[in-house]
Coordinates of C-alpha atoms in Angstrom, one line a residue:
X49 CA 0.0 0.0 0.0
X50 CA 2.5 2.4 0.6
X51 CA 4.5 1.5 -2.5
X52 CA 0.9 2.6 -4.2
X53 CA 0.9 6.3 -2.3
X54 CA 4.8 7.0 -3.0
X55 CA 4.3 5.9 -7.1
X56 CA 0.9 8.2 -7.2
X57 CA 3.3 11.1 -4.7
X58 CA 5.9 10.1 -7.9
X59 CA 3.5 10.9 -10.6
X60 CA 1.4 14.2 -9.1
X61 CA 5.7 15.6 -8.3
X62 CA 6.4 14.6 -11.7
X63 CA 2.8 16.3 -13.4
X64 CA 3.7 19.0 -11.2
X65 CA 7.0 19.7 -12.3
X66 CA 6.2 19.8 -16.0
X67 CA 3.0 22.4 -15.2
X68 CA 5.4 24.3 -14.1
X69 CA 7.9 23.7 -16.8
X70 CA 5.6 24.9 -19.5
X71 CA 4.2 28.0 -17.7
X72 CA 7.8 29.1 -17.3
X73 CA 8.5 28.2 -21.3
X74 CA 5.4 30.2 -22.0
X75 CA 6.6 32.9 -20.1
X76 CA 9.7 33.2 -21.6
X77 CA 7.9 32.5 -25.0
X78 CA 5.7 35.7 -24.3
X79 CA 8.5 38.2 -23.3
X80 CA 10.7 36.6 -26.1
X81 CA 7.5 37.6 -29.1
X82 CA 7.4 41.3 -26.8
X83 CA 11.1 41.9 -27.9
X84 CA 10.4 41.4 -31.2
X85 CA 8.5 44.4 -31.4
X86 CA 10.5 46.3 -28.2
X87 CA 12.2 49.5 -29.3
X88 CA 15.4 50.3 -28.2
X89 CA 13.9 51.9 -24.7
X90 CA 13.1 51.3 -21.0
X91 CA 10.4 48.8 -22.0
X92 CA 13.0 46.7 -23.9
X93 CA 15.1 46.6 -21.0
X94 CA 12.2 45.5 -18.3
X95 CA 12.1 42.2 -21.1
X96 CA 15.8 41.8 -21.4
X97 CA 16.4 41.6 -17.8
X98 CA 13.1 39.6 -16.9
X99 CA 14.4 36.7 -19.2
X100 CA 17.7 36.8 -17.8
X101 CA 16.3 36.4 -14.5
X102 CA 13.9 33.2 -15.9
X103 CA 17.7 32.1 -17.1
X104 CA 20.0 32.9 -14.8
X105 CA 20.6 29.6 -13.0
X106 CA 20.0 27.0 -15.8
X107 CA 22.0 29.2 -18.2
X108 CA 23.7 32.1 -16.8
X109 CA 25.9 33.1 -19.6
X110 CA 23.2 33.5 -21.8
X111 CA 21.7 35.2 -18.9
X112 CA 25.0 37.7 -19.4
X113 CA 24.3 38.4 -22.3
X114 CA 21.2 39.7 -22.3
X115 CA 22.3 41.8 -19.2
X116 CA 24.8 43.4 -21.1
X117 CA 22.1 44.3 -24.2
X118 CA 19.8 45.9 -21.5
X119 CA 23.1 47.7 -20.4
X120 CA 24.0 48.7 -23.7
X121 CA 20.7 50.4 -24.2
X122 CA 20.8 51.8 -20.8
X123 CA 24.0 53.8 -21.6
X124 CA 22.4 54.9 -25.1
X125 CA 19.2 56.2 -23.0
X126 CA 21.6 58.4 -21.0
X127 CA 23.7 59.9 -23.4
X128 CA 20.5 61.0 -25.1
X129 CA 18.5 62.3 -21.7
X130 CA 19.5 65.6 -23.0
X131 CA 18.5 67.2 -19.5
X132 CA 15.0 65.3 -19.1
X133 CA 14.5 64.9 -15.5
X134 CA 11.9 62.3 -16.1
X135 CA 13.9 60.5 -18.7
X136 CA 16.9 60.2 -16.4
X137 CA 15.4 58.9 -13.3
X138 CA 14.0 56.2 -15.7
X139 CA 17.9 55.6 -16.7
X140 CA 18.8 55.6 -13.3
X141 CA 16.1 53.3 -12.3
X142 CA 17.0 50.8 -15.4
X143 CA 20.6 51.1 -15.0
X144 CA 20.6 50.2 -10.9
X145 CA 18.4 46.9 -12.2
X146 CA 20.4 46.1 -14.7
X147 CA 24.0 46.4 -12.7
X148 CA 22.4 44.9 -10.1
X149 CA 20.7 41.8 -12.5
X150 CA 24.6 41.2 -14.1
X151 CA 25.9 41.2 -10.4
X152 CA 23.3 38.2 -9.6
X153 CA 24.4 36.7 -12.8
X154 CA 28.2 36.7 -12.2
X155 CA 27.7 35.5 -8.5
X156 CA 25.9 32.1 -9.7
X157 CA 29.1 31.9 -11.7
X158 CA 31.3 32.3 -8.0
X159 CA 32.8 35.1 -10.4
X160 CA 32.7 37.6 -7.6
X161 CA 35.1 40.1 -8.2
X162 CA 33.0 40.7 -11.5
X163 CA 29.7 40.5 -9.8
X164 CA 31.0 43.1 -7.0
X165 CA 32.3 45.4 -9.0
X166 CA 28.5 45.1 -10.8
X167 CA 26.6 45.7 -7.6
X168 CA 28.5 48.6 -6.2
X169 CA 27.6 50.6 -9.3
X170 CA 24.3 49.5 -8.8
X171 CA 23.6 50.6 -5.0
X172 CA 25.5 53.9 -6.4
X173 CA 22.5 54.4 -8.4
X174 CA 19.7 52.8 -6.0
X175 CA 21.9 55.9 -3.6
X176 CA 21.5 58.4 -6.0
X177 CA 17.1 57.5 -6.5
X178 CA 17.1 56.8 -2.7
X179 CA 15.1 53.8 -2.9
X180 CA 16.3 52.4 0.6
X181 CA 15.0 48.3 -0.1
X182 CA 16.7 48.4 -2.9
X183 CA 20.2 49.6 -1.2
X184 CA 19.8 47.3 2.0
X185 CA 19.3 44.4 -0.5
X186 CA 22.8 45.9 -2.4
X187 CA 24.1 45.9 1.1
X188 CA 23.1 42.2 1.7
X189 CA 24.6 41.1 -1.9
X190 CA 27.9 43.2 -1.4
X191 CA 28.2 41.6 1.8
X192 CA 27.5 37.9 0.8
X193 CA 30.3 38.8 -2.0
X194 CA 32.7 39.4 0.8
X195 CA 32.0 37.0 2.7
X196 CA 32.5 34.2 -0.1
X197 CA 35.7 36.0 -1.1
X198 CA 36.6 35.3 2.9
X199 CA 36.9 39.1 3.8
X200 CA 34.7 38.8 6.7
X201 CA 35.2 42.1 8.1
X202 CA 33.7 43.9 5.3
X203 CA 31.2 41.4 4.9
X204 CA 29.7 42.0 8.4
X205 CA 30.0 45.6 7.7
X206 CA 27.8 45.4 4.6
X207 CA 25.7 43.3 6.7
X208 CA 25.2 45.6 9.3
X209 CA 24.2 48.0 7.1
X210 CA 21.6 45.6 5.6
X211 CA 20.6 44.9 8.6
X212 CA 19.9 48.8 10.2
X213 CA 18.6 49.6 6.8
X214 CA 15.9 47.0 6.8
X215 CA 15.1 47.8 10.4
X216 CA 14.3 51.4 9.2
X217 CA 12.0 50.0 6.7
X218 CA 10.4 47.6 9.1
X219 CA 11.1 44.4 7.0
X220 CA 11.3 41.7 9.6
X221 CA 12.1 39.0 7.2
X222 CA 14.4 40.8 5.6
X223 CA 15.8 41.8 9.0
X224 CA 16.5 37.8 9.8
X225 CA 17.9 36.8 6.8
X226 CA 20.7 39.6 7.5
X227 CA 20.7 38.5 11.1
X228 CA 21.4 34.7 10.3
X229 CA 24.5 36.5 8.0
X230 CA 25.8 38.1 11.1
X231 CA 25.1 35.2 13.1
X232 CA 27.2 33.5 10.1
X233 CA 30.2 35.5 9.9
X234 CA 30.5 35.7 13.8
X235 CA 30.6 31.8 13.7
X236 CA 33.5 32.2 10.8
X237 CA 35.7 35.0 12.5
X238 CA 35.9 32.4 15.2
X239 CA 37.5 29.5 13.1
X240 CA 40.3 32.1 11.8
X241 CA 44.0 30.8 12.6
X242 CA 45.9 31.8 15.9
X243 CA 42.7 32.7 17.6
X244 CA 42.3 32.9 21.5
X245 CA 40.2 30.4 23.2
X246 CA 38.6 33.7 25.1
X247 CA 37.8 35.6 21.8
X248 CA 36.7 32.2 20.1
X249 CA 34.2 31.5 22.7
X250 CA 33.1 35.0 22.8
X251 CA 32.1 35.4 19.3
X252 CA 30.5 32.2 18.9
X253 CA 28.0 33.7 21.7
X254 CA 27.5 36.6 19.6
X255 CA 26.6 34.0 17.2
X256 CA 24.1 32.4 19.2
X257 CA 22.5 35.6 19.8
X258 CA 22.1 37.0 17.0
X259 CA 20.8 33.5 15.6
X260 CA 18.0 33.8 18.5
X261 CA 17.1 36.9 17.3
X262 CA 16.8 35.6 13.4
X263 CA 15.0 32.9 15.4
X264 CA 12.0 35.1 16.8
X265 CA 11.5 37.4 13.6
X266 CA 11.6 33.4 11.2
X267 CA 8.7 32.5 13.4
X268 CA 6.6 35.4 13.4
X269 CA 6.4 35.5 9.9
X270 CA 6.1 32.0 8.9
X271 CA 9.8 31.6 7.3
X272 CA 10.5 27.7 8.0
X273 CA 12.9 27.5 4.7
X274 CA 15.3 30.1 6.3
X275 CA 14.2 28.5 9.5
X276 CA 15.5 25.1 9.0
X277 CA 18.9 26.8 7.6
X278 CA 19.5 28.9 10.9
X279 CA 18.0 26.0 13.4
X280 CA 21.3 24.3 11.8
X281 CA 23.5 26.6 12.2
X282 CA 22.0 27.3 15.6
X283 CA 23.8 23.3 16.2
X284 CA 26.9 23.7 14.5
X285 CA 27.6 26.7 17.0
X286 CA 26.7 24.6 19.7
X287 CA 28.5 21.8 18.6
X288 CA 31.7 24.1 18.2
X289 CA 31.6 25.3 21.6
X290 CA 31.3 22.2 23.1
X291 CA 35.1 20.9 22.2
X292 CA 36.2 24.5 23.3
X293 CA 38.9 23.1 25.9
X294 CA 38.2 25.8 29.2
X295 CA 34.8 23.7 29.4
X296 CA 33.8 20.9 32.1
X297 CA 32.9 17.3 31.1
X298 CA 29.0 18.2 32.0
X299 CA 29.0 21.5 29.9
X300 CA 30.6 20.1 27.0
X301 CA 27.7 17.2 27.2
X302 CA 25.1 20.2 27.8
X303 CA 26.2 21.9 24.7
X304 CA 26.3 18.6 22.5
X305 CA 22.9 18.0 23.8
X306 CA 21.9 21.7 22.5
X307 CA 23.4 21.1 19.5
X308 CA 21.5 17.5 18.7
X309 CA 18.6 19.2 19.6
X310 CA 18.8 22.0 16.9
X311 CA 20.1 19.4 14.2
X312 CA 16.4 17.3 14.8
X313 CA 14.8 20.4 14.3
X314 CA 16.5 21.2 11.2
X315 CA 15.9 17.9 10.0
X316 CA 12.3 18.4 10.7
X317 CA 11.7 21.4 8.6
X318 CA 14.1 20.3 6.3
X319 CA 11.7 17.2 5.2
X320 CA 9.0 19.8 4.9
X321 CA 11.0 21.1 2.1
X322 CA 12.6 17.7 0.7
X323 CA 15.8 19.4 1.3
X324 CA 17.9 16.3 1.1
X325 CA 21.3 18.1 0.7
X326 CA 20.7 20.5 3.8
X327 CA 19.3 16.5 6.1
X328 CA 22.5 14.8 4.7
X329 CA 24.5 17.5 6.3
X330 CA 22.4 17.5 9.8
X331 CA 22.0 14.1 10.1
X332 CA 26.0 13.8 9.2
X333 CA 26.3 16.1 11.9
X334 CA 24.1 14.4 14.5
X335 CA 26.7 11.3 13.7
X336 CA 29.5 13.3 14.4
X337 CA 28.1 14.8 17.8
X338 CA 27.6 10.8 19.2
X339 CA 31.0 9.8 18.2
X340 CA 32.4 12.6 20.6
X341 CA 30.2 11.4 23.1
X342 CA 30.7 7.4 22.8
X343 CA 27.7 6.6 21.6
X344 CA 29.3 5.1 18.5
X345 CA 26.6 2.1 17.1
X346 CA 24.2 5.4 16.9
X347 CA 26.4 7.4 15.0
X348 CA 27.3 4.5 12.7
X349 CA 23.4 5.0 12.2
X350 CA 23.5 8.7 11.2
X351 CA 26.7 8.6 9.5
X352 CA 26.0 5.7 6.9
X353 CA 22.5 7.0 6.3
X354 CA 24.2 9.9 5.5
X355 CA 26.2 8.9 3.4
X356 CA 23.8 6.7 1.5
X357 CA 21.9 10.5 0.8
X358 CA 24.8 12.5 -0.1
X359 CA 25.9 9.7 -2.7
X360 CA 22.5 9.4 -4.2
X361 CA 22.8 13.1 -5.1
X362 CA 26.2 13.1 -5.5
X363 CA 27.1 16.3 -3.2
X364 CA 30.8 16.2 -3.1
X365 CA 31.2 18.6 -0.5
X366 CA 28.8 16.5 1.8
X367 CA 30.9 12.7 0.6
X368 CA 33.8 14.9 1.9
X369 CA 32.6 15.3 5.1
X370 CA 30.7 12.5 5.6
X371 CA 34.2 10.4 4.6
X372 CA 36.1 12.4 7.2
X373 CA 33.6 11.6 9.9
X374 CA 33.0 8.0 9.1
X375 CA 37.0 7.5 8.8
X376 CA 36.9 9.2 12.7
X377 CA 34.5 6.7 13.9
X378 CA 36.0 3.5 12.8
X379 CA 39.4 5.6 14.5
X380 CA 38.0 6.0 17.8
X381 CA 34.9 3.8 18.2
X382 CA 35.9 0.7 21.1
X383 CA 33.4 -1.4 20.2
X384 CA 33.2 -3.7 17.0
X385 CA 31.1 -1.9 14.2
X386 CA 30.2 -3.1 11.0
X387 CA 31.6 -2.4 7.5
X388 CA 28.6 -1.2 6.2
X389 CA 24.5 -1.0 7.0
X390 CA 23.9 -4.7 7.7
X391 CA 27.7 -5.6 7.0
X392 CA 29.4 -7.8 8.2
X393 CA 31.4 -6.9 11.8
X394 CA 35.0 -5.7 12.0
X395 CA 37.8 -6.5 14.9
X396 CA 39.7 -3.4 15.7
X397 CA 42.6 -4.0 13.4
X398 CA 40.1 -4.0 10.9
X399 CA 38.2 -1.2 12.0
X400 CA 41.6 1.1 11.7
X401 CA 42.0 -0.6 8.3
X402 CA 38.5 1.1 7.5
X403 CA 38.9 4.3 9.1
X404 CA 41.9 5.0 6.7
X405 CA 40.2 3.8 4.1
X406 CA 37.7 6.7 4.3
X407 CA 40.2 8.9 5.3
X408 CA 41.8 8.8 2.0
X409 CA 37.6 8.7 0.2
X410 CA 37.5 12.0 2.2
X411 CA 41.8 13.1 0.8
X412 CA 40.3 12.3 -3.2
X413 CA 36.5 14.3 -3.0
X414 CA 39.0 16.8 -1.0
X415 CA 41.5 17.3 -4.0
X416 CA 38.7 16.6 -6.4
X417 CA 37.0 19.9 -4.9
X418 CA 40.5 21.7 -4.2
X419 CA 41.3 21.0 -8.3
X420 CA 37.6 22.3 -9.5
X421 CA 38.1 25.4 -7.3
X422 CA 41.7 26.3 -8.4
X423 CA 40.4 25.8 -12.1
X424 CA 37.3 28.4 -10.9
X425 CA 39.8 30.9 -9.3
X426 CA 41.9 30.5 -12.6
X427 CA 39.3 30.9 -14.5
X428 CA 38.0 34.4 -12.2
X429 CA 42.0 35.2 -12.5
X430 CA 41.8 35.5 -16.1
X431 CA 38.3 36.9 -16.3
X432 CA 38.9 39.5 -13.9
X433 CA 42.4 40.4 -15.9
X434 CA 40.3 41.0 -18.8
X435 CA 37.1 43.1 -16.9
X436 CA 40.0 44.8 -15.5
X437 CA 41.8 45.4 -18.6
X438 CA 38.2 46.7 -20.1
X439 CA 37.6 49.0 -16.6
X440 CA 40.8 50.4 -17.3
X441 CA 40.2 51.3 -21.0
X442 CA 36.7 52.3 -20.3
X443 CA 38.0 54.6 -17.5
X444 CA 40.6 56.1 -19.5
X445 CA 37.6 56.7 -22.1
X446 CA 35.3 58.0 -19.8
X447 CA 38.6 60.6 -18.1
X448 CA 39.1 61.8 -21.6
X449 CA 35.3 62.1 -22.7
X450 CA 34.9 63.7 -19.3
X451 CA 38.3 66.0 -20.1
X452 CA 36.8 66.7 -23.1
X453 CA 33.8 67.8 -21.6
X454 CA 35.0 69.8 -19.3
X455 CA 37.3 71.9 -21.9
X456 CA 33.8 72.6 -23.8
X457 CA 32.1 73.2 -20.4
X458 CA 35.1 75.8 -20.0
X459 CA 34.8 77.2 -23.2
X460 CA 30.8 77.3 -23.1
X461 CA 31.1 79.2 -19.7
X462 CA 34.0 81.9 -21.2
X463 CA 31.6 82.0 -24.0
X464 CA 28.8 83.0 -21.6
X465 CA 30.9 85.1 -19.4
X466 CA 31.8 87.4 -22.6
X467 CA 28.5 87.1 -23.5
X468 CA 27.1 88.4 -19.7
X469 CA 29.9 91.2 -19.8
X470 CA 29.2 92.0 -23.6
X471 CA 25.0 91.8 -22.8
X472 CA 25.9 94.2 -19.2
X473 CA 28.0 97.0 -21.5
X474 CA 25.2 97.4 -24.0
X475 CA 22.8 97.2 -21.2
X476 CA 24.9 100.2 -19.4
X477 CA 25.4 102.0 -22.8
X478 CA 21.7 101.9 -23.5
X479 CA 21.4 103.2 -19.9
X480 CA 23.7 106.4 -20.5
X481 CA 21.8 106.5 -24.0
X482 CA 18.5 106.3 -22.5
X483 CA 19.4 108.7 -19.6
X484 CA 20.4 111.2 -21.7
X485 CA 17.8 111.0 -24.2
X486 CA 15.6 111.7 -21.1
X487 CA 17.7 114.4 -19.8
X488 CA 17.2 116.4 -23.4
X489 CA 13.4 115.1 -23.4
X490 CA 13.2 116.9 -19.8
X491 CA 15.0 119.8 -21.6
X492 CA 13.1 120.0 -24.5
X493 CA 9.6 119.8 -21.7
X494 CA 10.9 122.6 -20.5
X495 CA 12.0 125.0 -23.3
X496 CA 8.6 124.3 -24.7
X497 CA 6.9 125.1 -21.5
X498 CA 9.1 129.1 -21.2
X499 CA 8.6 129.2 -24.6
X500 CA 5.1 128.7 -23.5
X501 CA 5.2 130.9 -21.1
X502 CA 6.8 133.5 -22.9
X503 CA 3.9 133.2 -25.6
X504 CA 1.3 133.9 -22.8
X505 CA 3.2 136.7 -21.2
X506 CA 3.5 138.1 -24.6
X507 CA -0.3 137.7 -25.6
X508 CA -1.1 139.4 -22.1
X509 CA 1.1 142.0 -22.8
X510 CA -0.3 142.6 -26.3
X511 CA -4.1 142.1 -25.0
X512 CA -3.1 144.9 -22.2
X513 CA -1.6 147.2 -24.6
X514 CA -5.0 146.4 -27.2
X515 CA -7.1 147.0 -24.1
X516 CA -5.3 150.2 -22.5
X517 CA -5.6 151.4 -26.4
X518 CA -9.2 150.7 -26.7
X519 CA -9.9 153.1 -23.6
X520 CA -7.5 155.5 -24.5
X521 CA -9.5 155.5 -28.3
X522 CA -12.7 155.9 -26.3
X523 CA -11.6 158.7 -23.4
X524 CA -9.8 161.0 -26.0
X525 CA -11.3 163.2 -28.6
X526 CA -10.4 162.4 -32.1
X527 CA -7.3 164.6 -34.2
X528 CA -10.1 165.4 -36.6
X529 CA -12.9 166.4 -33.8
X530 CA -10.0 169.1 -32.4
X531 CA -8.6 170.4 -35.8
X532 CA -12.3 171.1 -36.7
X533 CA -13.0 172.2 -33.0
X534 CA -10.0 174.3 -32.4
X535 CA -8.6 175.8 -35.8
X536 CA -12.1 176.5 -37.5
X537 CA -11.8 177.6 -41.2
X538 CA -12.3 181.1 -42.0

């Protein structure tokens, strides 16, 4: 019967799966037909980068690609903004998506050098629109850069900042996932070389801390797939604190016991999820808890089941450890265990035999991993020569554009100086002009008006003379009435 439930679970997974498979095809089938008839502007970009983001992890150098189109127009937009404020906040908007987009791309790849150098120019423009989720999430990415490239001081600064960012916006699951970071790089500042016992101890409770804080805000909000990852690191903490050598017997057995506990719970959410990477790792943990505390039949348990997980899926990082753990219990255990699950039982000569056989299992995945890394970093080495070798060249572009732009920003600003003084001499020429042209319209008022005057005083003049005439003409006899009057003719 329940061979019937797991093939129908088989088939309605399976059906599942390929739903989904087609509604992601048909997706990419719809944004694909949109570029077709895209322009070259923001709406073209919003496709480019969608796709990429369908691609990223299945392809991510085709995802690349298409970054670097959406960049391309990006850079043509803002040469051509030509002062548009709207226009270049939508270039500013594109171009912090787009850096940030190539930055996601380039870390699937583990090129991180690349994919930092991609996300610092995108929070610079996420800085410049002010959109704060947007630079916590830089924050976050820059720091998880740094903290693969094992710089874990500047990763748990970047974290920080994350971290008091997203507490301004009030995002609490944001605010966990950049707690378990912190919690993280506290754990990994404690495994650097040459450290004190003191120091080591005190930052893996700063660890534990800040992991019960991540804790609280996980289980408010109903996060059990980040849950399950920080309920395991919760144990590994645990687990390292418990060989820390200032401890009693009965502490160090406390602290194992802490640590089991937050493995099974791990493990718990973990088959929620059907995470079968992340409950190889805890249960190969749980194994390697009871061999340091003797209980060595039950970690045989643990660490073979384990092992038959991690070699179903072929994790070589988990056959690593799970070799090195398996080779330490055949080492120590002092009871007879056996060679395998329902084996047959080994002496103790036999046992040793067996634990060095794993040991060298654990020495090949080891150097198997060590070789595909060095290939990866020589692979970065030469890509990051190269993005280099282009930074440079496009810097030394961009200093003499910018040179050149500032020599016609000089000359355009002589050009207006002359301009101003030439514009403030005519204006204080037509001044004097204008001033004096009033002056001799004043003048010209007043002539007019004595001349005026001088008309009037002259009519009253005449008018009195005409008038004082008239009377005179009337009082006085005439020359003819007195030569009549007084010389009469004889």
């Amino acid at each position: 019967m329940k061979n019937i439930y797991l093939i129908f679970f088989i088939l309605f997974l399976a059906a599942f799966m390929q739903k989904v498979a087609f509604a992601q095809q048909g997706q990419l089938d719809s944004l694909r037909e949109l570029l077709k008839t895209d322009k070259e502007d923001t709406n073209k970009i919003f496709h480019l980068n969608a796709i990429g983001r369908e691609l990223c992890y299945g392809n991510p150098d085709t995802a690349i690609l298409l970054g670097e189109q959406a960049l391309a127009i990006v850079l043509k937009l803002d040469s051509a903004k030509s002062g548009s404020a709207v226009l270049e906040a939508a270039c500013k908007k594109c171009a912090a998506n787009t850096y940030g987009q190539l930055g996601n791309y380039y870390s699937i790849k583990s090129d991180f050098p690349t994919a930092l150098g991609y996300y610092l120019k995108a929070l610079k423009f996420d800085e410049e629109i002010g959109d704060q989720k947007r630079i916590a999430s830089q924050y976050g990415n820059i720091g998880i850069i740094y903290d693969e490239e094992g710089d874990f001081d500047k990763a748990l600064d970047y974290y920080l900042k994350a971290l008091n960012t997203f507490e301004k916006i009030g995002d609490n699951n944001k605010i966990a996932t950049q707690l378990d970071n912190v919690g993280v790089i506290y754990d990994e500042q404690s495994r650097v070389p040459f450290i004190t016992p003191q120091k080591k101890d005190e930052l893996l409770k700063k660890s534990l801390d800040t992991y019960a804080r991540a804790v609280q805000l996980m289980e408010e909000v109903g996060n059990k797939l980040d849950l399950a990852v920080t309920f395991g690191n919760i144990g590994t903490v645990y687990s390292e604190r418990s060989h820390m050598p200032m401890l009693l017997p009965s502490e160090k057995k406390e602290l194992s016991s802490e640590a089991l506990l937050y493995f099974r719970k791990a493990i718990d959410l973990d088959a929620e999820f059907q995470d079968e990477d992340d409950i190889a790792r805890n249960i190969s943990n749980i194994g390697s808890i009871n061999t340091g505390l003797g209980n060595y039949k039950l970690a045989f348990d643990y660490l073979f089941r384990a092992l038959a997980i991690s070699d179903s899926m072929g994790g070589l990082e988990n056959m690593q450890n799970v070799y090195n753990e398996i080779s330490t219990l055949y080492e120590e255990s002092s009871i007879p265990l056996p060679d395998s699950i329902g084996g047959k039982m080994l002496n103790m000569e036999q046992m040793r035999l067996r634990a060095l056989h794993y040991f060298k299992s654990y020495v090949d995945v080891r150097d198997t991993l060590f070789s595909e890394e060095n290939k990866k970093q020589l692979v970065r080495k030469e890509m990051n020569y190269e993005f280099d070798k282009k930074e440079a060249q496009t810097k030394a572009n961009n200093d003499k554009k910018e040179a050149l732009a500032q020599e016609q920003l000089k000359q355009k600003e002589t050009q207006r100086n002359y301009f101003i003084a030439g514009f403030a001499l005519v204006l204080v020429l037509a001044g004097f002009i204008f001033r004096s042209y009033r002056q001799k319209q004043k003048a010209n008022e007043i002539i007019s008006q004595q001349k005026l005057l001088v008309e009037m005083k002259q009519k009253e003049i005449l008018d009195s003379i005409h008038y004082a005439k008239r009377i005179q003409d009337s009082l006085l006899p005439s020359e003819k009435y007195i030569s009549k009057n007084l010389f009469p003719r004889k």
